[in-house]
Short mmCIF file of C-alpha atoms in Angstrom, two decimals:
data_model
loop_
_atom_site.label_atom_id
_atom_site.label_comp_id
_atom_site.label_asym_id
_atom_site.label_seq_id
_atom_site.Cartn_x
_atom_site.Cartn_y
_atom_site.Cartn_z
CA UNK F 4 27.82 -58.00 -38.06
CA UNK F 5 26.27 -55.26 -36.53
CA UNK F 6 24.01 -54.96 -33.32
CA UNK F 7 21.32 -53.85 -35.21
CA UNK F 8 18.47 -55.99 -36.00
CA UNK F 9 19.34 -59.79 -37.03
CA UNK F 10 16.93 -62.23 -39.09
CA UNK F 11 17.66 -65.46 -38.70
CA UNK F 12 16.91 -68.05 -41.36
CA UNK F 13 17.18 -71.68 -41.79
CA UNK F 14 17.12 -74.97 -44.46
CA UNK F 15 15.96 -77.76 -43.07
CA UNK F 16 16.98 -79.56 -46.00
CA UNK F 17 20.66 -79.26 -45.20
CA UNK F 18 20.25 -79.92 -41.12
CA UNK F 19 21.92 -82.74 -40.40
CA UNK F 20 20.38 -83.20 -36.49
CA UNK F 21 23.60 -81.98 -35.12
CA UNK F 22 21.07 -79.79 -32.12
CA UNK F 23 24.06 -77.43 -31.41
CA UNK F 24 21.76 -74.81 -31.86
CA UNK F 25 18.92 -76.04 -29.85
CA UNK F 26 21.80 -76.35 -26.68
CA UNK F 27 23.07 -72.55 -27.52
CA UNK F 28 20.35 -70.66 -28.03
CA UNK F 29 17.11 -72.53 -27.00
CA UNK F 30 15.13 -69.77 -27.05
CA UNK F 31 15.18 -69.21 -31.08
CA UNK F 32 15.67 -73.14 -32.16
CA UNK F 33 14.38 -76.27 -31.02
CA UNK F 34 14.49 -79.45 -32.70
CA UNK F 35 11.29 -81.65 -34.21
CA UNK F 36 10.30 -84.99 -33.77
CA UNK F 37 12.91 -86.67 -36.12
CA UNK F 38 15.53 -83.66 -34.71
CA UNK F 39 15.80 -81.50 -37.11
CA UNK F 40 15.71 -77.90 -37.01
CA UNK F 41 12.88 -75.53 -35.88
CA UNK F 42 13.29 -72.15 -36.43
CA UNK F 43 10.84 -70.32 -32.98
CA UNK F 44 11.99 -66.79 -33.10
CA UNK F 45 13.15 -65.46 -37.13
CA UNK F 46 13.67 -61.73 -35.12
CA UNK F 47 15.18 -62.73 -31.69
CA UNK F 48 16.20 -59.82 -29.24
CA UNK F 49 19.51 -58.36 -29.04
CA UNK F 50 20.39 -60.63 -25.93
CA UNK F 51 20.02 -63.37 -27.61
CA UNK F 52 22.21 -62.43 -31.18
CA UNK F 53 25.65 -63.78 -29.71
CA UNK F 54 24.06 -67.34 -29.04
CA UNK F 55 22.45 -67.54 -32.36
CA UNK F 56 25.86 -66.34 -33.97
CA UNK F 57 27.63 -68.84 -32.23
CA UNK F 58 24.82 -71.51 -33.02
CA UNK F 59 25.04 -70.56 -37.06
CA UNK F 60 29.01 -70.71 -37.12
CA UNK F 61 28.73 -74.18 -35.12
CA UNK F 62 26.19 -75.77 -37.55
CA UNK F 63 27.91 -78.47 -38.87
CA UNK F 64 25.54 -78.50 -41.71
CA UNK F 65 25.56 -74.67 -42.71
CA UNK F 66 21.69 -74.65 -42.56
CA UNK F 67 21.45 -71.75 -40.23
CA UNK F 68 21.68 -68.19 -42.14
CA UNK F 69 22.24 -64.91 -40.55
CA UNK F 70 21.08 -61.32 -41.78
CA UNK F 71 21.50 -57.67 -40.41
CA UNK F 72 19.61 -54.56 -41.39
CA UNK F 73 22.82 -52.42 -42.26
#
C-alpha cells in the first residue's frame, strides 16, 4: 500500500471481540459496550497508517478493510 491517503472500513457483523485493534491503534478503533468494533477515525493521519495496518492484518475476524487512493 501506498503512503497516500488510507480509508479504513469495518463489518461489525464479522468482529468477533478479539480488541486487537482497539490495543494497536486506539486512536481510530475502540470497542462498544458488548466489545465489538467501533470504527472513530474512517481517514486517520499518516502516523497512524502502520498501526491500523497492523490492526487489519491481526483481526482475527477479517472485519477490518483497508483502502488507498492510488
Amino acid at each position: 500500500m501506498t503512503d497516500g491517503p488510507l480509508r479504513v472500513g469495518v463489518d461489525r457483523r464479522l468482529c468477533c471481540g478479539a480488541g486487537m485493534c482497539a490495543l494497536l491503534a486506539p486512536e481510530v478503533f475502540d470497542q462498544c459496550d458488548e466489545g465489538f468494533v467501533l470504527l472513530l477515525d474512517p481517514g486517520p493521519p499518516a502516523a497512524a497508517h502502520a498501526a491500523v495496518r497492523e490492526a487489519a492484518d491481526q483481526c482475527p475476524c477479517s472485519a477490518i478493510t483497508l483502502h488507498t487512493a492510488d
